[in-house]
Amino acid sequence: MFDWLEAMAAWVVYDAIGIENPSRLGDALTFFIYDTLKIFILLFLISFVMGVINSYFPIERVRKILSEKKWRGGGYVLASLFGAITPFCSCSSVPLFIGFVKGGIPLGMTLSFLITSPLVNGVALAIFIGLFGLKITIAYTLTGILLGVVAGMILEQLHLEKWLSDWVKAAMNARKGEQLELTSMSFRERLPNIVQESLGIMRTVFWYVIVGIGIGAAIHGYVPTGFFESIITKENLFAVPVSVVLAVPLYSNLVGIIPVVQAFVEKGVPIGTALAFMMAAVGLSLPAAALLKKVMTAKLLAVFYGTVTVCIIIIGYLFNWLA
């Protein structure tokens, strides 16, 4: 979908600016330009689509249905499955998460989506099958979905809505009033409000995107893969939690990190340790945390990351034990 954007970023860095190819600086700058533009395009498009849906569809009704007791378990599964079929990395899924939260969908379910979305997607799993076989792929897919469901349900029980940012709370309250005003308007009349709201979301998260992707670009260009391989060896009893901690600053999507995981396994890193590294890299990245800081307070962000970290560590040890 964004191959043209990646090619354009490479042209700007290597042809227009004239940076040596290949080089660490060139890789970092290409990564920064490509991901910054991609995130802002996705952010506007998703915000626009959610604005159209919210202006027509009674989101309060959806929220009420998903909140009913008989739907609670099924709602988490649906949210996690929806995350699995969306081909987003952790940063790319944040705009849709913002739309869900603003629409009033229960927070635990939106977190189920946010957790699963970067961990599981069809393109990456097709590569996964070729590298690790069908059994490992199925086990990983089910684990990624289950992680989203269980973590979302756990976080919902903590009643963390009070720790959403003031900006989100204000947006949620404003949406209730806007819904009533927009019901009698034509699409042409609604369009300026929808565009204005989409641009407003982009403005409010602008510096979070820039800082977050800047961190990822620096790591992408200057931290060598061998740095991680030398630490998460099979002899280290604490390799699983160490791999999770090391992976958090490493910003990558699932497709990009799979070859790295294959290299780890070929060098003797246990499969559970390698998978824990992969899940942490795509699901707990610092750039995503920088974006989420606009939506969550520091307390909510710490609880969210802590819960997911514990789940990933458990899964890593489980895969090592089964292997």
Tab-separated table of C-alpha atoms in Angstrom:
chain	number	residue	atom	x	y	z
A	1	MET	CA	0.000	0.000	0.000
A	2	PHE	CA	2.799	2.420	0.854
A	3	ASP	CA	5.580	1.140	-1.411
A	4	TRP	CA	5.427	4.388	-3.378
A	5	LEU	CA	5.953	6.370	-0.181
A	6	GLU	CA	8.949	4.276	0.833
A	7	ALA	CA	10.455	4.753	-2.637
A	8	MET	CA	9.888	8.502	-2.416
A	9	ALA	CA	11.556	8.685	1.016
A	10	ALA	CA	14.570	6.783	-0.331
A	11	TRP	CA	14.769	9.133	-3.346
A	12	VAL	CA	14.689	12.215	-1.097
A	13	VAL	CA	17.437	10.900	1.184
A	14	TYR	CA	19.789	9.255	-1.300
A	15	ASP	CA	19.179	11.188	-4.534
A	16	ALA	CA	17.887	14.635	-3.604
A	17	ILE	CA	19.970	15.122	-0.432
A	18	GLY	CA	22.826	12.918	-1.636
A	19	ILE	CA	23.482	10.863	1.497
A	20	GLU	CA	25.636	7.790	0.959
A	21	ASN	CA	23.737	4.587	0.214
A	22	PRO	CA	23.850	2.441	2.254
A	23	SER	CA	24.598	4.279	5.486
A	24	ARG	CA	23.234	4.396	9.012
A	25	LEU	CA	22.221	8.033	8.631
A	26	GLY	CA	20.500	7.288	5.345
A	27	ASP	CA	18.592	4.344	6.827
A	28	ALA	CA	17.492	6.427	9.810
A	29	LEU	CA	16.350	9.393	7.702
A	30	THR	CA	14.525	7.186	5.187
A	31	PHE	CA	12.758	5.424	8.039
A	32	PHE	CA	11.818	8.768	9.639
A	33	ILE	CA	10.422	10.356	6.459
A	34	TYR	CA	8.548	7.231	5.392
A	35	ASP	CA	6.948	6.466	8.748
A	36	THR	CA	6.108	10.091	9.546
A	37	LEU	CA	4.237	10.570	6.259
A	38	LYS	CA	2.603	7.135	6.526
A	39	ILE	CA	1.341	7.771	10.051
A	40	PHE	CA	-0.077	11.190	9.205
A	41	ILE	CA	-1.816	9.844	6.093
A	42	LEU	CA	-3.313	6.978	8.096
A	43	LEU	CA	-4.185	9.297	10.945
A	44	PHE	CA	-6.148	11.651	8.693
A	45	LEU	CA	-7.868	8.901	6.694
A	46	ILE	CA	-8.884	6.876	9.729
A	47	SER	CA	-9.987	9.965	11.650
A	48	PHE	CA	-12.009	11.044	8.618
A	49	VAL	CA	-13.666	7.636	8.216
A	50	MET	CA	-14.431	7.439	11.933
A	51	GLY	CA	-15.847	10.952	11.753
A	52	VAL	CA	-18.171	9.953	8.902
A	53	ILE	CA	-19.274	6.817	10.749
A	54	ASN	CA	-19.816	8.685	14.002
A	55	SER	CA	-21.827	11.402	12.272
A	56	TYR	CA	-24.273	8.882	10.800
A	57	PHE	CA	-24.146	5.790	12.964
A	58	PRO	CA	-25.373	5.927	16.566
A	59	ILE	CA	-22.106	4.924	18.206
A	60	GLU	CA	-23.830	5.067	21.588
A	61	ARG	CA	-25.974	2.119	20.502
A	62	VAL	CA	-22.867	0.100	19.612
A	63	ARG	CA	-21.302	1.000	22.931
A	64	LYS	CA	-24.453	-0.079	24.760
A	65	ILE	CA	-24.623	-3.433	22.937
A	66	LEU	CA	-20.963	-4.231	23.549
A	67	SER	CA	-21.341	-3.201	27.185
A	68	GLU	CA	-24.233	-5.589	27.841
A	69	LYS	CA	-23.300	-8.577	29.975
A	70	LYS	CA	-24.173	-11.144	27.313
A	71	TRP	CA	-21.777	-9.489	24.859
A	72	ARG	CA	-18.860	-8.867	27.163
A	73	GLY	CA	-16.778	-11.940	26.343
A	74	GLY	CA	-17.762	-11.894	22.674
A	75	GLY	CA	-16.959	-8.192	22.417
A	76	TYR	CA	-13.348	-8.753	23.445
A	77	VAL	CA	-13.000	-11.610	20.964
A	78	LEU	CA	-14.475	-9.494	18.141
A	79	ALA	CA	-12.204	-6.565	19.000
A	80	SER	CA	-9.161	-8.821	19.065
A	81	LEU	CA	-10.138	-10.520	15.783
A	82	PHE	CA	-10.637	-7.111	14.183
A	83	GLY	CA	-7.146	-6.205	15.336
A	84	ALA	CA	-5.839	-9.401	13.748
A	85	ILE	CA	-7.254	-8.583	10.300
A	86	THR	CA	-6.022	-4.981	10.241
A	87	PRO	CA	-2.488	-4.762	8.752
A	88	PHE	CA	-1.203	-2.082	11.120
A	89	CYS	CA	1.938	-1.703	13.169
A	90	SER	CA	1.637	-0.402	16.729
A	91	CYS	CA	1.816	3.261	15.696
A	92	SER	CA	-0.566	2.843	12.759
A	93	SER	CA	-3.245	1.234	14.937
A	94	VAL	CA	-3.230	4.124	17.420
A	95	PRO	CA	-5.414	6.458	15.255
A	96	LEU	CA	-8.131	3.802	15.037
A	97	PHE	CA	-7.817	3.203	18.775
A	98	ILE	CA	-8.366	6.941	19.332
A	99	GLY	CA	-11.500	6.777	17.201
A	100	PHE	CA	-12.834	3.834	19.226
A	101	VAL	CA	-12.197	5.557	22.549
A	102	LYS	CA	-13.769	8.814	21.382
A	103	GLY	CA	-16.770	6.858	20.118
A	104	GLY	CA	-17.388	5.462	23.591
A	105	ILE	CA	-16.523	1.801	22.927
A	106	PRO	CA	-15.590	0.133	26.274
A	107	LEU	CA	-11.934	0.781	27.024
A	108	GLY	CA	-11.047	-2.873	27.625
A	109	MET	CA	-12.301	-3.816	24.150
A	110	THR	CA	-10.407	-1.004	22.473
A	111	LEU	CA	-7.279	-2.188	24.288
A	112	SER	CA	-7.909	-5.738	23.022
A	113	PHE	CA	-7.830	-4.300	19.502
A	114	LEU	CA	-4.742	-2.209	20.202
A	115	ILE	CA	-2.818	-5.188	21.594
A	116	THR	CA	-3.657	-7.671	18.824
A	117	SER	CA	-3.448	-5.322	15.827
A	118	PRO	CA	0.351	-5.074	15.552
A	119	LEU	CA	0.934	-8.676	16.659
A	120	VAL	CA	-1.110	-10.528	14.032
A	121	ASN	CA	-1.736	-9.794	10.345
A	122	GLY	CA	-2.230	-11.941	7.266
A	123	VAL	CA	0.793	-10.815	5.238
A	124	ALA	CA	3.196	-11.382	8.114
A	125	LEU	CA	1.683	-14.751	8.949
A	126	ALA	CA	2.161	-15.903	5.358
A	127	ILE	CA	5.880	-15.160	5.795
A	128	PHE	CA	5.785	-16.776	9.219
A	129	ILE	CA	4.515	-20.065	7.744
A	130	GLY	CA	7.388	-20.167	5.273
A	131	LEU	CA	9.991	-19.573	7.971
A	132	PHE	CA	8.676	-21.508	10.967
A	133	GLY	CA	6.011	-23.910	9.672
A	134	LEU	CA	2.252	-24.179	10.057
A	135	LYS	CA	2.128	-25.405	13.670
A	136	ILE	CA	4.200	-22.548	15.063
A	137	THR	CA	2.230	-20.061	12.958
A	138	ILE	CA	-1.144	-21.308	14.217
A	139	ALA	CA	0.108	-21.365	17.800
A	140	TYR	CA	1.466	-17.832	17.493
A	141	THR	CA	-1.744	-16.509	15.876
A	142	LEU	CA	-3.987	-17.987	18.555
A	143	THR	CA	-1.610	-16.725	21.229
A	144	GLY	CA	-1.626	-13.185	19.828
A	145	ILE	CA	-5.441	-13.108	19.720
A	146	LEU	CA	-5.731	-14.669	23.179
A	147	LEU	CA	-3.271	-12.124	24.539
A	148	GLY	CA	-5.498	-9.302	23.299
A	149	VAL	CA	-8.659	-10.860	24.738
A	150	VAL	CA	-7.225	-11.713	28.160
A	151	ALA	CA	-5.287	-8.476	28.632
A	152	GLY	CA	-8.306	-6.421	27.520
A	153	MET	CA	-10.573	-8.199	30.006
A	154	ILE	CA	-8.048	-7.768	32.816
A	155	LEU	CA	-7.599	-4.070	32.093
A	156	GLU	CA	-11.376	-3.525	31.854
A	157	GLN	CA	-11.817	-4.867	35.398
A	158	LEU	CA	-9.466	-2.182	36.673
A	159	HIS	CA	-11.899	0.581	35.544
A	160	LEU	CA	-9.158	2.706	34.020
A	161	GLU	CA	-11.398	5.198	32.172
A	162	LYS	CA	-10.596	7.815	34.805
A	163	TRP	CA	-7.000	7.718	33.601
A	164	LEU	CA	-7.787	8.654	30.016
A	165	SER	CA	-6.371	12.043	29.074
A	166	ASP	CA	-8.490	15.170	29.541
A	167	TRP	CA	-8.388	15.679	25.761
A	168	VAL	CA	-10.109	12.332	25.142
A	169	LYS	CA	-12.687	12.897	27.882
A	170	ALA	CA	-13.555	16.276	26.416
A	171	ALA	CA	-13.786	14.790	22.917
A	172	MET	CA	-16.094	12.002	24.160
A	173	ASN	CA	-18.415	14.514	25.812
A	174	ALA	CA	-18.385	16.775	22.771
A	175	ARG	CA	-19.256	13.830	20.510
A	176	LYS	CA	-22.520	13.246	22.401
A	177	GLY	CA	-23.678	16.774	21.675
A	178	GLU	CA	-22.462	16.736	18.085
A	179	GLN	CA	-24.335	13.492	17.365
A	180	LEU	CA	-27.639	15.176	18.061
A	181	GLU	CA	-26.817	18.230	15.971
A	182	LEU	CA	-25.623	16.277	12.914
A	183	THR	CA	-28.554	13.900	12.519
A	184	SER	CA	-30.562	16.271	10.335
A	185	MET	CA	-27.641	17.494	8.197
A	186	SER	CA	-26.671	16.337	4.704
A	187	PHE	CA	-23.227	14.858	4.047
A	188	ARG	CA	-22.090	18.086	2.363
A	189	GLU	CA	-23.100	19.998	5.474
A	190	ARG	CA	-21.375	17.507	7.747
A	191	LEU	CA	-18.138	17.375	5.711
A	192	PRO	CA	-16.505	20.596	7.034
A	193	ASN	CA	-17.017	19.445	10.635
A	194	ILE	CA	-15.589	16.008	9.876
A	195	VAL	CA	-12.511	17.424	8.105
A	196	GLN	CA	-11.964	20.000	10.840
A	197	GLU	CA	-12.099	17.340	13.525
A	198	SER	CA	-9.674	15.101	11.590
A	199	LEU	CA	-7.199	17.952	11.181
A	200	GLY	CA	-7.643	18.822	14.848
A	201	ILE	CA	-6.643	15.302	15.874
A	202	MET	CA	-3.549	15.552	13.657
A	203	ARG	CA	-2.553	18.860	15.234
A	204	THR	CA	-2.938	17.558	18.774
A	205	VAL	CA	-0.730	14.502	18.226
A	206	PHE	CA	1.777	16.110	15.816
A	207	TRP	CA	4.764	16.344	18.155
A	208	TYR	CA	4.037	12.966	19.700
A	209	VAL	CA	4.321	11.436	16.228
A	210	ILE	CA	7.522	13.333	15.425
A	211	VAL	CA	9.248	12.438	18.707
A	212	GLY	CA	8.080	8.823	18.680
A	213	ILE	CA	9.149	8.078	15.132
A	214	GLY	CA	12.398	9.974	15.696
A	215	ILE	CA	13.245	7.539	18.497
A	216	GLY	CA	12.399	4.600	16.271
A	217	ALA	CA	14.440	5.976	13.373
A	218	ALA	CA	17.531	6.456	15.540
A	219	ILE	CA	17.318	2.883	16.805
A	220	HIS	CA	16.564	1.530	13.341
A	221	GLY	CA	19.629	3.200	11.860
A	222	TYR	CA	22.192	2.928	14.640
A	223	VAL	CA	21.487	-0.111	16.851
A	224	PRO	CA	22.971	-3.268	15.270
A	225	THR	CA	21.081	-6.564	15.379
A	226	GLY	CA	24.124	-8.311	16.819
A	227	PHE	CA	23.736	-6.239	19.983
A	228	PHE	CA	20.585	-8.181	20.847
A	229	GLU	CA	21.872	-11.590	19.726
A	230	SER	CA	24.802	-11.377	22.124
A	231	ILE	CA	22.511	-11.005	25.154
A	232	ILE	CA	19.429	-13.209	24.638
A	233	THR	CA	21.255	-16.523	24.435
A	234	LYS	CA	19.775	-19.877	25.467
A	235	GLU	CA	22.157	-20.084	28.439
A	236	ASN	CA	20.562	-17.037	30.068
A	237	LEU	CA	17.688	-18.086	32.375
A	238	PHE	CA	16.310	-14.554	32.269
A	239	ALA	CA	16.599	-14.270	28.485
A	240	VAL	CA	12.826	-13.937	27.999
A	241	PRO	CA	12.285	-10.830	30.192
A	242	VAL	CA	15.609	-9.409	29.006
A	243	SER	CA	14.546	-9.845	25.372
A	244	VAL	CA	11.281	-8.037	26.104
A	245	VAL	CA	13.081	-5.099	27.715
A	246	LEU	CA	15.575	-4.879	24.842
A	247	ALA	CA	12.826	-5.026	22.213
A	248	VAL	CA	10.704	-2.176	23.582
A	249	PRO	CA	12.846	0.620	22.055
A	250	LEU	CA	13.128	-1.280	18.750
A	251	TYR	CA	10.351	0.073	16.526
A	252	SER	CA	9.300	-2.320	13.765
A	253	ASN	CA	6.208	-3.892	12.253
A	254	LEU	CA	5.657	-7.645	12.241
A	255	VAL	CA	6.820	-8.140	8.643
A	256	GLY	CA	10.046	-6.258	9.313
A	257	ILE	CA	10.943	-8.086	12.519
A	258	ILE	CA	10.235	-11.677	11.368
A	259	PRO	CA	13.564	-12.031	9.476
A	260	VAL	CA	15.372	-10.830	12.603
A	261	VAL	CA	13.582	-13.460	14.680
A	262	GLN	CA	14.532	-16.124	12.140
A	263	ALA	CA	18.167	-15.066	12.473
A	264	PHE	CA	17.891	-15.340	16.269
A	265	VAL	CA	16.461	-18.877	16.064
A	266	GLU	CA	19.132	-19.972	13.573
A	267	LYS	CA	21.816	-18.754	15.979
A	268	GLY	CA	20.383	-20.876	18.799
A	269	VAL	CA	18.034	-18.431	20.539
A	270	PRO	CA	15.037	-20.436	21.916
A	271	ILE	CA	11.815	-19.955	19.948
A	272	GLY	CA	9.912	-18.595	22.965
A	273	THR	CA	12.601	-16.012	23.665
A	274	ALA	CA	12.659	-14.975	20.010
A	275	LEU	CA	8.852	-14.703	19.877
A	276	ALA	CA	8.789	-12.662	23.088
A	277	PHE	CA	11.321	-10.303	21.513
A	278	MET	CA	9.160	-10.036	18.384
A	279	MET	CA	5.908	-9.424	20.271
A	280	ALA	CA	7.521	-6.745	22.447
A	281	ALA	CA	9.118	-5.027	19.439
A	282	VAL	CA	5.821	-4.682	17.566
A	283	GLY	CA	3.420	-4.364	20.517
A	284	LEU	CA	5.314	-2.314	23.099
A	285	SER	CA	7.329	0.144	21.027
A	286	LEU	CA	8.386	3.506	22.458
A	287	PRO	CA	7.062	5.400	19.409
A	288	ALA	CA	3.600	3.915	20.030
A	289	ALA	CA	3.895	4.925	23.690
A	290	ALA	CA	4.695	8.477	22.602
A	291	LEU	CA	1.500	8.538	20.532
A	292	LEU	CA	-0.610	6.937	23.261
A	293	LYS	CA	0.596	9.538	25.769
A	294	LYS	CA	-1.841	11.926	24.079
A	295	VAL	CA	-4.721	9.553	24.826
A	296	MET	CA	-3.622	8.010	28.139
A	297	THR	CA	-2.231	9.506	31.306
A	298	ALA	CA	1.116	8.201	32.510
A	299	LYS	CA	-0.650	5.919	35.031
A	300	LEU	CA	-2.842	4.275	32.387
A	301	LEU	CA	0.095	3.908	30.009
A	302	ALA	CA	2.161	2.229	32.750
A	303	VAL	CA	-0.655	-0.193	33.636
A	304	PHE	CA	-1.281	-1.022	29.964
A	305	TYR	CA	2.377	-1.657	29.140
A	306	GLY	CA	2.958	-3.535	32.394
A	307	THR	CA	0.025	-5.900	31.789
A	308	VAL	CA	1.044	-6.650	28.212
A	309	THR	CA	4.690	-7.121	29.238
A	310	VAL	CA	3.756	-9.742	31.829
A	311	CYS	CA	1.564	-11.583	29.288
A	312	ILE	CA	4.366	-11.624	26.698
A	313	ILE	CA	6.903	-12.943	29.213
A	314	ILE	CA	4.530	-15.755	30.221
A	315	ILE	CA	3.990	-16.655	26.561
A	316	GLY	CA	7.753	-16.654	25.927
A	317	TYR	CA	8.430	-19.098	28.733
A	318	LEU	CA	5.468	-21.237	27.626
A	319	PHE	CA	6.789	-21.557	24.066
A	320	ASN	CA	10.269	-22.386	25.378
A	321	TRP	CA	8.808	-25.096	27.588
A	322	LEU	CA	6.708	-26.596	24.747
A	323	ALA	CA	9.512	-26.487	22.180
